[in-house]
PDB file of C-alpha atoms in Angstrom:
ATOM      1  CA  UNK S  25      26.595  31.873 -34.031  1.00  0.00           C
ATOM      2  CA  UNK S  26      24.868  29.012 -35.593  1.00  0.00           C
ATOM      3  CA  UNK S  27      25.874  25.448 -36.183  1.00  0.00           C
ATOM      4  CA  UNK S  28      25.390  23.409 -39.185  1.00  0.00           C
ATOM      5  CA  UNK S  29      24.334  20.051 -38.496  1.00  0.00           C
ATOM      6  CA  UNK S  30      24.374  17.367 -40.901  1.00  0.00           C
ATOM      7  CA  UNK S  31      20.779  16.604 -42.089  1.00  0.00           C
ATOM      8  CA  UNK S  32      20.940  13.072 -40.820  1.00  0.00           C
ATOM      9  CA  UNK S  33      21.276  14.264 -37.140  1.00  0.00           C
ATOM     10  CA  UNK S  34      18.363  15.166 -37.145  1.00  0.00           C
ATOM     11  CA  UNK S  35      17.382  12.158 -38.271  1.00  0.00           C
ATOM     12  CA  UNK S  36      18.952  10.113 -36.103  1.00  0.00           C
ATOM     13  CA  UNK S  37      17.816  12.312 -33.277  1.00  0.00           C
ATOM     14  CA  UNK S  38      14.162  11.728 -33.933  1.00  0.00           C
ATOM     15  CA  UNK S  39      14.475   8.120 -34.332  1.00  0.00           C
ATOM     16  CA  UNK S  40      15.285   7.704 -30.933  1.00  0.00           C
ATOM     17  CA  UNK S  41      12.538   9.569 -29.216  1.00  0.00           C
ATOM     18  CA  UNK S  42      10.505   7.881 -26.845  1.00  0.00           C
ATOM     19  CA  UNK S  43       7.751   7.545 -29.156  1.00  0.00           C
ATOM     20  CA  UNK S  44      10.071   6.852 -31.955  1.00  0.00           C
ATOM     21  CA  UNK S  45      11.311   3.976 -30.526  1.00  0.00           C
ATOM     22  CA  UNK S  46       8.224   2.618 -29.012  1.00  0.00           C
ATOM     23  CA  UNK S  47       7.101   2.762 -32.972  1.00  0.00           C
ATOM     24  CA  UNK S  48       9.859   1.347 -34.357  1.00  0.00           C
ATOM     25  CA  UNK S  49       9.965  -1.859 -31.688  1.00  0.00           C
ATOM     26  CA  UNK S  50       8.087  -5.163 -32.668  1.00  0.00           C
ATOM     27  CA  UNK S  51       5.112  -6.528 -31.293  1.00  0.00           C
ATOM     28  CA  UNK S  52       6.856  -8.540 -28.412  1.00  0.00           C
ATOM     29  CA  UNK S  53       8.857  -5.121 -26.887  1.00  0.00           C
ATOM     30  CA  UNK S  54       5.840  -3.292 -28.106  1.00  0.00           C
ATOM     31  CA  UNK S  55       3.881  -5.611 -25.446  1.00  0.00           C
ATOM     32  CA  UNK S  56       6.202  -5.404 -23.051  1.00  0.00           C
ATOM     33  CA  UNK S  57       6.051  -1.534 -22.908  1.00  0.00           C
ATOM     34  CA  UNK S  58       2.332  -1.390 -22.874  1.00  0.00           C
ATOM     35  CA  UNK S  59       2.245  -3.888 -20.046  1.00  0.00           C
ATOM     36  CA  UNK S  60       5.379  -1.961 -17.920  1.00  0.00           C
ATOM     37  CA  UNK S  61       3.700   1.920 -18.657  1.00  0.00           C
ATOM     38  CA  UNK S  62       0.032   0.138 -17.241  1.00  0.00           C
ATOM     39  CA  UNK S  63       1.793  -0.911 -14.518  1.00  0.00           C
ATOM     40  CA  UNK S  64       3.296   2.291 -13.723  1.00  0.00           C
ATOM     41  CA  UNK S  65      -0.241   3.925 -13.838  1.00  0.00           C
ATOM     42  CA  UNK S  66      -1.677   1.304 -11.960  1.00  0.00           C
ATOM     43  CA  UNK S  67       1.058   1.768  -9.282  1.00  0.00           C
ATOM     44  CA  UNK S  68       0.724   5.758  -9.000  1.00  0.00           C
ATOM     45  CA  UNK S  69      -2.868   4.789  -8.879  1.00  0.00           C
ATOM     46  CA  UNK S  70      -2.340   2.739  -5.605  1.00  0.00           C
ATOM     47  CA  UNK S  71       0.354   5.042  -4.230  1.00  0.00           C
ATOM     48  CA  UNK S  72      -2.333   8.171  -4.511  1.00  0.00           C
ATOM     49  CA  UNK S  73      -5.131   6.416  -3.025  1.00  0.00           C
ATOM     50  CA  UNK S  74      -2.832   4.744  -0.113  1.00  0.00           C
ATOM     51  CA  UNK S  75      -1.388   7.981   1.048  1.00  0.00           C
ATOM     52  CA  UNK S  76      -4.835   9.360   1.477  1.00  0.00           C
ATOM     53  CA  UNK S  77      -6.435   6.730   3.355  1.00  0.00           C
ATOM     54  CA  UNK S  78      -3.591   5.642   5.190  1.00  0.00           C
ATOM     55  CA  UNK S  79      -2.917   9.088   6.604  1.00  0.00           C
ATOM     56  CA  UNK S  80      -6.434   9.187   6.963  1.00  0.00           C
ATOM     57  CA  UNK S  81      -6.931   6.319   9.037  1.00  0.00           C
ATOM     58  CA  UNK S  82      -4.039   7.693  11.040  1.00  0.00           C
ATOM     59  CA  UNK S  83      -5.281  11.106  11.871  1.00  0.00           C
ATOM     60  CA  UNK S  84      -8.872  10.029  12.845  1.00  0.00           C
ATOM     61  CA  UNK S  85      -7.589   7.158  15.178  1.00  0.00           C
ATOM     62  CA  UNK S  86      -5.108   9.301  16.959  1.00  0.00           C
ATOM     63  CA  UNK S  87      -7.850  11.886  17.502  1.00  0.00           C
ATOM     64  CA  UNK S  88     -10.475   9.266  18.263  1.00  0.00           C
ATOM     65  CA  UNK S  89      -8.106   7.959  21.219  1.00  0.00           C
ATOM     66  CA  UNK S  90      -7.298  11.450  22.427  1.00  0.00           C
ATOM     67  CA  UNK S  91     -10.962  12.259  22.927  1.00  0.00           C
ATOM     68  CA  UNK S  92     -11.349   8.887  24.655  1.00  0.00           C
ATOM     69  CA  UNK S  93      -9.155   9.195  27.065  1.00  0.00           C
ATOM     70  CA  UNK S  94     -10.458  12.637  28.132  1.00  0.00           C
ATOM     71  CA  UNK S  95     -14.382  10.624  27.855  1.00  0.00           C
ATOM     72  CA  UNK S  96     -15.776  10.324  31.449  1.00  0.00           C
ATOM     73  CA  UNK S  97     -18.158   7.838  30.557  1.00  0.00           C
ATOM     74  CA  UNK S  98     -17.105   5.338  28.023  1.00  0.00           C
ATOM     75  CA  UNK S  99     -20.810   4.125  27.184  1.00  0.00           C
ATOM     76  CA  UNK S 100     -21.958   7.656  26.262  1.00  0.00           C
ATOM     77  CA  UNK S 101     -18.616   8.451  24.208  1.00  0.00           C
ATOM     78  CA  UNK S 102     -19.306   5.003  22.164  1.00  0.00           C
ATOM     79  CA  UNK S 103     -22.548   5.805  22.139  1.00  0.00           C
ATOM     80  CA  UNK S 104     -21.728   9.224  20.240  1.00  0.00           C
ATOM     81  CA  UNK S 105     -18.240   8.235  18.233  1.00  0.00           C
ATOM     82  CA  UNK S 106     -18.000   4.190  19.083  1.00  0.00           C
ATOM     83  CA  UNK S 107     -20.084   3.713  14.827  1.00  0.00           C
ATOM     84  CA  UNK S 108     -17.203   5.220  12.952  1.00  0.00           C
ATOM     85  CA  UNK S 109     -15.755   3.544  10.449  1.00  0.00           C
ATOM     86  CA  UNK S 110     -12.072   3.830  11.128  1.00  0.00           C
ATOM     87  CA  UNK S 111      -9.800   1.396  12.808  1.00  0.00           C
ATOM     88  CA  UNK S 112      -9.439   2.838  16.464  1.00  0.00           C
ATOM     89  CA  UNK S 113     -13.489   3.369  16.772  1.00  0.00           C
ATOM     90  CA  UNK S 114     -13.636  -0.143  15.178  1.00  0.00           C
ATOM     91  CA  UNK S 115     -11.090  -1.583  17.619  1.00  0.00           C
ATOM     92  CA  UNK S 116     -13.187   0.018  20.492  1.00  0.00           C
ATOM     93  CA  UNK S 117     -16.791  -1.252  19.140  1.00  0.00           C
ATOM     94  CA  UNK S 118     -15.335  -4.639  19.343  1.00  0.00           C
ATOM     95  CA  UNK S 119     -14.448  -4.216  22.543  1.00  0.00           C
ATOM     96  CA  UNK S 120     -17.672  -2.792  23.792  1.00  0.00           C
ATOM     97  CA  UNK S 121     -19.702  -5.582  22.324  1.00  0.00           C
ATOM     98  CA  UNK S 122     -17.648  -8.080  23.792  1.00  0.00           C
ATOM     99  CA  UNK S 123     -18.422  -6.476  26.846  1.00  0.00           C
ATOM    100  CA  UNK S 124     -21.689  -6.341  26.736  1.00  0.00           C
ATOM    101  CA  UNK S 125     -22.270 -10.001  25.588  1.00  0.00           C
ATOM    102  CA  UNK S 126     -19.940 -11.461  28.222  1.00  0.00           C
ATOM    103  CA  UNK S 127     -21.197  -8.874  30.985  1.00  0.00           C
ATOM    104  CA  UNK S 128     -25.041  -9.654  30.368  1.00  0.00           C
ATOM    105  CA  UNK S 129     -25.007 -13.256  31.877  1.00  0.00           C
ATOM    106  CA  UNK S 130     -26.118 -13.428  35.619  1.00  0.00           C
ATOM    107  CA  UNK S 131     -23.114 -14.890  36.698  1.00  0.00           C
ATOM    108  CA  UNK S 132     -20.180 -13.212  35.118  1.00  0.00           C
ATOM    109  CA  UNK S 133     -16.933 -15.136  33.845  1.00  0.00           C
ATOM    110  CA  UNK S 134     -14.461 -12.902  34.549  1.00  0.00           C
ATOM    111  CA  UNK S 135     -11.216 -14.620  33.200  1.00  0.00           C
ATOM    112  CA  UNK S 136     -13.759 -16.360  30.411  1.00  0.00           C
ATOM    113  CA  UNK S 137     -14.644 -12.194  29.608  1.00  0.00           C
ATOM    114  CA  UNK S 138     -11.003 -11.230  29.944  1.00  0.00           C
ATOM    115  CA  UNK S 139     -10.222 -13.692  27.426  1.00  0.00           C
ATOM    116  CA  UNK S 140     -12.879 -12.713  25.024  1.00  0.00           C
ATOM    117  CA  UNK S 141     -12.100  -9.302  25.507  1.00  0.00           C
ATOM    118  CA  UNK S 142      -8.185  -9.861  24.065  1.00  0.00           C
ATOM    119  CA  UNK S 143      -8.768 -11.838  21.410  1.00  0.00           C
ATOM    120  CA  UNK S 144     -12.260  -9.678  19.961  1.00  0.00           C
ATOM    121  CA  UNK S 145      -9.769  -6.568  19.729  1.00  0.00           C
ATOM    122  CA  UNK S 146      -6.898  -8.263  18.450  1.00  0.00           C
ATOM    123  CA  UNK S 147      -9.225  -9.571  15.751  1.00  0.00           C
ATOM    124  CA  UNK S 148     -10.095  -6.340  15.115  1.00  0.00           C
ATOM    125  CA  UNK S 149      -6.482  -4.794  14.825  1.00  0.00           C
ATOM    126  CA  UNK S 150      -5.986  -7.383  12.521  1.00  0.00           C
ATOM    127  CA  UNK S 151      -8.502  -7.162  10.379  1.00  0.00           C
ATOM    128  CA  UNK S 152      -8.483  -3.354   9.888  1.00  0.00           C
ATOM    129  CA  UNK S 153      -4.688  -3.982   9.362  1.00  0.00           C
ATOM    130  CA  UNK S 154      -5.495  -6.764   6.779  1.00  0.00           C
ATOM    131  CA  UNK S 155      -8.100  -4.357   5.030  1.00  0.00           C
ATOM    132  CA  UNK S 156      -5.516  -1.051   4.919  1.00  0.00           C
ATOM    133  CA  UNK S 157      -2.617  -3.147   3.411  1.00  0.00           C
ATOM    134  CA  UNK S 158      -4.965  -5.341   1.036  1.00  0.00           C
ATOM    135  CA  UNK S 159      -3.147  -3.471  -2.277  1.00  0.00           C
ATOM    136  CA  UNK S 160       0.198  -3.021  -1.143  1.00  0.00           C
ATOM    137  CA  UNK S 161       1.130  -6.642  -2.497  1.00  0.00           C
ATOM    138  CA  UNK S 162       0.694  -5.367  -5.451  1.00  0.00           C
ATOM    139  CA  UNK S 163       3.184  -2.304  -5.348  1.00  0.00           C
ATOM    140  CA  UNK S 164       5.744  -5.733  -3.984  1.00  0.00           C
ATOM    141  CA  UNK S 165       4.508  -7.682  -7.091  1.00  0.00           C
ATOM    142  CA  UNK S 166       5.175  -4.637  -9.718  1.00  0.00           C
ATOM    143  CA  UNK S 167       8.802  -3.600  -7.816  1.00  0.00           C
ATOM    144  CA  UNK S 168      10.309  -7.278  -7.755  1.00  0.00           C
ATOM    145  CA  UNK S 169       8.869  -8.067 -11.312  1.00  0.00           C
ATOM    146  CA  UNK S 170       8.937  -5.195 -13.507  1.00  0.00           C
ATOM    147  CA  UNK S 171      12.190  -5.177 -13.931  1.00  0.00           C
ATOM    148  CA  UNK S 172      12.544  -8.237 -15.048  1.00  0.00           C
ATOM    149  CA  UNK S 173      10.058  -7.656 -17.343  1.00  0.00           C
ATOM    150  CA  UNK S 174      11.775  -5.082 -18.772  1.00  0.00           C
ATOM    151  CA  UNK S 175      15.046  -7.198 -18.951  1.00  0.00           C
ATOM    152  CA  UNK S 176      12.946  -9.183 -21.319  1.00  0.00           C
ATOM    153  CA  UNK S 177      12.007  -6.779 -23.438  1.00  0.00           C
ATOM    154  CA  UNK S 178      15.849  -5.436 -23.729  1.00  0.00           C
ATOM    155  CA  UNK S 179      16.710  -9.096 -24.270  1.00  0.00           C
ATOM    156  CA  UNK S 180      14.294  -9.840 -26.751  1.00  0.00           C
ATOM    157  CA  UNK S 181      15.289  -6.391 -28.392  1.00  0.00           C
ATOM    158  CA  UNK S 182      19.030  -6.986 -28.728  1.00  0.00           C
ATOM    159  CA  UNK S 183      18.405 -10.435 -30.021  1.00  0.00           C
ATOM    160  CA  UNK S 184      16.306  -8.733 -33.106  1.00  0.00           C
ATOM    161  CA  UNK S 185      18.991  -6.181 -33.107  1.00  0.00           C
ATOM    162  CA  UNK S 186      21.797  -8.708 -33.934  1.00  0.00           C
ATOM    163  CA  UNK S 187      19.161 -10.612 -36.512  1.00  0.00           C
ATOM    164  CA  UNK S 188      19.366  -7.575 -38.485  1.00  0.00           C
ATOM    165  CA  UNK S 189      22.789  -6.985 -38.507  1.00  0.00           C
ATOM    166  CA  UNK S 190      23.219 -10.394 -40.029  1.00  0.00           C
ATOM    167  CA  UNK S 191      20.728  -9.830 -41.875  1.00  0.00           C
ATOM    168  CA  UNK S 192      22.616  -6.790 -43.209  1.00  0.00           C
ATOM    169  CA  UNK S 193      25.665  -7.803 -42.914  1.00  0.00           C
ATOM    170  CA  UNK S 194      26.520  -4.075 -41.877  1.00  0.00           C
ATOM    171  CA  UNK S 195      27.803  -3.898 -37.638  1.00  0.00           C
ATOM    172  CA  UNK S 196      27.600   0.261 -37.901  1.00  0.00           C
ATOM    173  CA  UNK S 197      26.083   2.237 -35.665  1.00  0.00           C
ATOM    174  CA  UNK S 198      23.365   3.291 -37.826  1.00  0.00           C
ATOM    175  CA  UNK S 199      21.936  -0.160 -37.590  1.00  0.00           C
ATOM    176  CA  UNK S 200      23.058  -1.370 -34.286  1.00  0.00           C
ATOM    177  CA  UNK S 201      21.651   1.628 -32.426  1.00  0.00           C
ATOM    178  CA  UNK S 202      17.906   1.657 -32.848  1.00  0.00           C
ATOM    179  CA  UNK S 203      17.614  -2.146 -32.516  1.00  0.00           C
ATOM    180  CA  UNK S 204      19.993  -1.485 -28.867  1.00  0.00           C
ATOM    181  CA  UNK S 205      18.123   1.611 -27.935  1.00  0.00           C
ATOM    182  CA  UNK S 206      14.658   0.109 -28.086  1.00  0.00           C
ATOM    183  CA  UNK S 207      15.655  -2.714 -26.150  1.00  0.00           C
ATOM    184  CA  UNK S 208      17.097  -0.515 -23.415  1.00  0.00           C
ATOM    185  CA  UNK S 209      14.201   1.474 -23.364  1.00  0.00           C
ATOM    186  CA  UNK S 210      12.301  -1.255 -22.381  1.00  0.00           C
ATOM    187  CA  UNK S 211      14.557  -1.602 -19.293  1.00  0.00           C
ATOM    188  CA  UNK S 212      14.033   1.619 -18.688  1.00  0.00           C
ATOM    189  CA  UNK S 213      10.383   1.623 -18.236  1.00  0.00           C
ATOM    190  CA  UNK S 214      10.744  -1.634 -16.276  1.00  0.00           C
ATOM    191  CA  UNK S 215      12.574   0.308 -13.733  1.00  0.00           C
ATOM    192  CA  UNK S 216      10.305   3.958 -14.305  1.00  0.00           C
ATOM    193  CA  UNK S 217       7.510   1.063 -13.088  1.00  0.00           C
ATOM    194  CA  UNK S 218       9.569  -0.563 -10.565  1.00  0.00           C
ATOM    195  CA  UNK S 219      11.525   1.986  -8.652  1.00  0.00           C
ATOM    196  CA  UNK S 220       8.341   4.140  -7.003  1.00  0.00           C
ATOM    197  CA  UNK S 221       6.536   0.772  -6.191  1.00  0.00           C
ATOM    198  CA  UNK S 222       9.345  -0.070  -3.979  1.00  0.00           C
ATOM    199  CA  UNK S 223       9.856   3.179  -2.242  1.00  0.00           C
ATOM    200  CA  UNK S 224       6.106   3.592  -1.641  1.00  0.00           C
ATOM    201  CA  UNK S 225       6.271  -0.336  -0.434  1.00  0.00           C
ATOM    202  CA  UNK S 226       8.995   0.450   1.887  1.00  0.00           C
ATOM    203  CA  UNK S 227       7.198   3.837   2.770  1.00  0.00           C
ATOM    204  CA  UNK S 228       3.163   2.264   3.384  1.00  0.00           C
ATOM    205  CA  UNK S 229       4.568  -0.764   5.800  1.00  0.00           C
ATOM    206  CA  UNK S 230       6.334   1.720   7.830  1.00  0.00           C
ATOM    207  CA  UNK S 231       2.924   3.668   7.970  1.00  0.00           C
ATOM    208  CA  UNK S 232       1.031   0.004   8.418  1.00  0.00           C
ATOM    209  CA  UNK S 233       3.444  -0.700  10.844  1.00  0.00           C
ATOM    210  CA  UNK S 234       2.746   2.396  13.117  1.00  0.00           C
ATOM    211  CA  UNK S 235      -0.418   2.539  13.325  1.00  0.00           C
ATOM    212  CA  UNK S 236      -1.091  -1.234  14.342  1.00  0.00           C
ATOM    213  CA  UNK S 237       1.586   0.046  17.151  1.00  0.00           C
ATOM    214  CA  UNK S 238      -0.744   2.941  17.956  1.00  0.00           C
ATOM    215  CA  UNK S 239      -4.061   0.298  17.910  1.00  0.00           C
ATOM    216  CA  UNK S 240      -2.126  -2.261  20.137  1.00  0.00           C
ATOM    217  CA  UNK S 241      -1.226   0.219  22.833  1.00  0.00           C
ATOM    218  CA  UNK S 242      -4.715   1.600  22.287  1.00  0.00           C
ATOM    219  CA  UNK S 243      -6.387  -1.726  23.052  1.00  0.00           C
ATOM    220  CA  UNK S 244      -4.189  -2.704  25.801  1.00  0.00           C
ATOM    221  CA  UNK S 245      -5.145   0.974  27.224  1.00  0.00           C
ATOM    222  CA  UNK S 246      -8.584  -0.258  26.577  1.00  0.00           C
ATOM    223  CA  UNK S 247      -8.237  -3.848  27.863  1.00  0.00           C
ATOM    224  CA  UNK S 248      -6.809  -2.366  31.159  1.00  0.00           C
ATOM    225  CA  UNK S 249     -10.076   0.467  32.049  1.00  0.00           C
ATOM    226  CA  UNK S 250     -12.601  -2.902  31.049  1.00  0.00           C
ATOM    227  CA  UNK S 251     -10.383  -4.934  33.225  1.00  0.00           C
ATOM    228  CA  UNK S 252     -11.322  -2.642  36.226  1.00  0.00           C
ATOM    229  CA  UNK S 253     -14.629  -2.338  35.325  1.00  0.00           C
ATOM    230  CA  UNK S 254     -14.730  -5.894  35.461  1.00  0.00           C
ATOM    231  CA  UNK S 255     -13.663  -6.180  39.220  1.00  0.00           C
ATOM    232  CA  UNK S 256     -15.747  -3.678  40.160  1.00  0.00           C
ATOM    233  CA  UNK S 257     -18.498  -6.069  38.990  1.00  0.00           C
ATOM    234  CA  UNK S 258     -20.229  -8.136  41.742  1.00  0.00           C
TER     235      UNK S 258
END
């Protein structure tokens, strides 16, 4: 069975296609939707890149600590893993040359070194946490204002809508609709943008979170074994 469809559907159809309507829009909603669909590649940009690095950071370090602990002599496992380049090796090198700084005076310090020791791998945890989460304010920036830059494109776009219905002076459907439906399309990309930043916001700190757990109980693991080694000093 086939239907016969008036030739305007058709018409009307194509007009408000995605492309149709990013055509038909003016240069201000035009903008907006240029600016809203770069943000949404920038952000899937980010969220690709994060996930690897941050779950890459997270397998080496847990690895890195399980080999340490099995390590029977710390100096020789630094020696041989201690010049990686993710956090938990970079959390230990701090330590270790700490360490050696404070422990190569004659007369050791030991509450002096103790001190040292804490706040060298604390720096570190917080640096390597600083340098993992550099770009996630910028999936924060994109999910608390792309919508709202989209809600001024929709604004912007109904206002020109209701210009040309008085410039008509015609309130049908035919002319209200592609003026309305350009205007909510800009919404809509404001939120296409919007919506994964947040989830992948929400998603990274939890990751961020986690692993500066994992470093803290590392270095306090850490802390404790040069603490030891430190008594046994004479």
């Amino acid at each position: 069975m086939t239907l016969n469809l008036p030739a305007g559907a058709i018409t009307d159809a194509a007009t408000i296609s995605p492309l149709a309507l990013f055509l038909q829009a003016d240069i201000v909603v035009k903008g907006v939707m240029i600016g809203l669909l770069l943000a949404s590649i920038w952000t899937w940009a980010i969220i690709i890149g994060f996930s690897f690095s941050l779950r890459k950071a997270s397998q080496e370090s847990r690895k890195f600590e399980a080999d340490f602990w099995k390590a029977e002599d710390i100096d020789r496992f630094y020696e041989s893993r201690g010049k990686a380049e993710f956090p938990a090796a970079k959390l230990m090198a701090a330590g270790v040359g700490e360490w050696r700084r404070s422990t190569a005076q004659r007369v050791i310090d030991r509450d002096g070194t103790r001190d040292r020791l804490s706040t060298a791998m604390s720096s570190a945890i917080a640096a390597e946490i600083d340098r993992l989460s550099d770009r996630l304010n910028i999936l924060a920036t994109v999910g608390s204002v792309a919508p709202f830059v989209g809600l001024f494109g929709t604004v912007w776009g109904i206002m020109r809508a209701f210009t040309s219905i008085a410039a008509e002076q015609n309130s049908s459907l035919a002319v209200v609709a592609p003026g309305i439906a350009e205007a909510l399309f800009a919404t809509a990309i404001g939120l296409f943008a919007a919506i994964p930043a947040v989830i992948a916001y929400n998603r990274f700190s939890h990751g961020i979170n986690r692993l500066e757990s994992s470093l803290t109980r590392f270095a306090d693991g850490f802390y404790a074994t040069l603490s030891r080694e430190l008594e046994a000093q004479r």
